[in-house]
Amino acid sequence: ADGYATIRREWRDGDTVTVDLPMTLHTESLPGVPNIMAFLDGPIVLAGEFGAADLPPNGQQARDQKDFVKLPVPAEPMLVGDVNDLVAHLEPVAGEPLTFVTKGLGHPTDVTLKPFFRIHHQRYGIYWNIQHANSSP
């Protein structure tokens, strides 16, 4: 119930634990806000890449929040579609495990989604405000 599994036993050399996690693409909405969604593949959070344009060179970090807010904000594509059918518009990227591209969802351009843990020294987005296809963006 609390999200943890406990294994109580006397361990011996060579003992192993195998965990099988179902890897299926799905979305999760922000609690209480059904049109703000994140994409996941199994338990892995997928983040949209926005690149490193206008960031300090060589992955240098801003010294503090005051420095960071001075940097230009990248244009973030808007995702437009039916919240119940979003994963049907994700296509795997050949040769890049756990990496997907939106097809026909992103406006003005589609977005590459990859595991959050693989995105370094660039801007990214995790939660997306999904506009319904029949509404104005």
Short mmCIF file of C-alpha atoms in Angstrom, two decimals, residues 13-78:
data_model
loop_
_atom_site.label_atom_id
_atom_site.label_comp_id
_atom_site.label_asym_id
_atom_site.label_seq_id
_atom_site.Cartn_x
_atom_site.Cartn_y
_atom_site.Cartn_z
CA ASP A 13 25.91 -15.33 -1.85
CA GLY A 14 24.42 -15.67 -5.31
CA ASP A 15 20.85 -14.78 -4.26
CA THR A 16 19.16 -12.43 -6.72
CA VAL A 17 15.98 -10.43 -6.87
CA THR A 18 14.25 -9.96 -10.21
CA VAL A 19 11.81 -7.11 -10.68
CA ASP A 20 9.56 -7.11 -13.73
CA LEU A 21 8.23 -3.65 -14.58
CA PRO A 22 5.69 -3.45 -17.40
CA MET A 23 7.03 -1.02 -20.01
CA THR A 24 4.01 0.52 -21.65
CA LEU A 25 3.63 4.06 -22.88
CA HIS A 26 1.09 6.00 -20.88
CA THR A 27 0.24 9.45 -19.61
CA GLU A 28 -0.36 10.72 -16.10
CA SER A 29 -2.19 13.92 -15.41
CA LEU A 30 -1.24 16.46 -12.81
CA PRO A 31 -3.46 15.71 -9.79
CA GLY A 32 -6.70 17.63 -10.17
CA VAL A 33 -5.76 19.03 -13.60
CA PRO A 34 -6.74 16.47 -16.25
CA ASN A 35 -5.38 18.40 -19.26
CA ILE A 36 -1.83 18.77 -17.89
CA MET A 37 -0.07 15.51 -18.71
CA ALA A 38 3.30 13.81 -18.41
CA PHE A 39 4.44 10.95 -20.66
CA LEU A 40 5.96 7.80 -19.20
CA ASP A 41 7.25 4.49 -20.51
CA GLY A 42 6.59 2.12 -17.65
CA PRO A 43 7.99 3.90 -14.58
CA ILE A 44 10.35 6.09 -16.63
CA VAL A 45 9.42 9.77 -16.97
CA LEU A 46 9.91 11.12 -20.49
CA ALA A 47 10.98 14.73 -20.95
CA GLY A 48 10.83 16.91 -24.03
CA GLU A 49 14.15 18.31 -25.19
CA PHE A 50 14.31 22.07 -25.74
CA GLY A 51 18.04 22.36 -26.39
CA ALA A 52 20.81 24.46 -24.91
CA ALA A 53 20.52 27.62 -27.03
CA ASP A 54 21.38 30.74 -25.00
CA LEU A 55 22.57 28.70 -22.01
CA PRO A 56 26.08 29.16 -20.58
CA PRO A 57 28.69 27.20 -22.58
CA ASN A 58 30.03 23.77 -21.63
CA GLY A 59 27.20 22.96 -19.25
CA GLN A 60 28.14 25.70 -16.77
CA GLN A 61 25.28 26.28 -14.41
CA ALA A 62 23.89 29.64 -13.41
CA ARG A 63 25.24 30.59 -9.99
CA ASP A 64 21.82 31.09 -8.49
CA GLN A 65 18.18 31.61 -9.41
CA LYS A 66 18.78 35.32 -10.13
CA ASP A 67 21.23 34.37 -12.89
CA PHE A 68 18.98 31.68 -14.31
CA VAL A 69 15.91 33.89 -14.74
CA LYS A 70 17.94 36.32 -16.86
CA LEU A 71 18.36 33.67 -19.57
CA PRO A 72 15.95 33.69 -22.52
CA VAL A 73 13.03 31.28 -22.26
CA PRO A 74 12.85 28.83 -25.19
CA ALA A 75 9.75 28.49 -27.32
CA GLU A 76 7.91 25.45 -26.02
CA PRO A 77 5.75 23.62 -28.54
CA MET A 78 2.10 23.26 -27.63
#
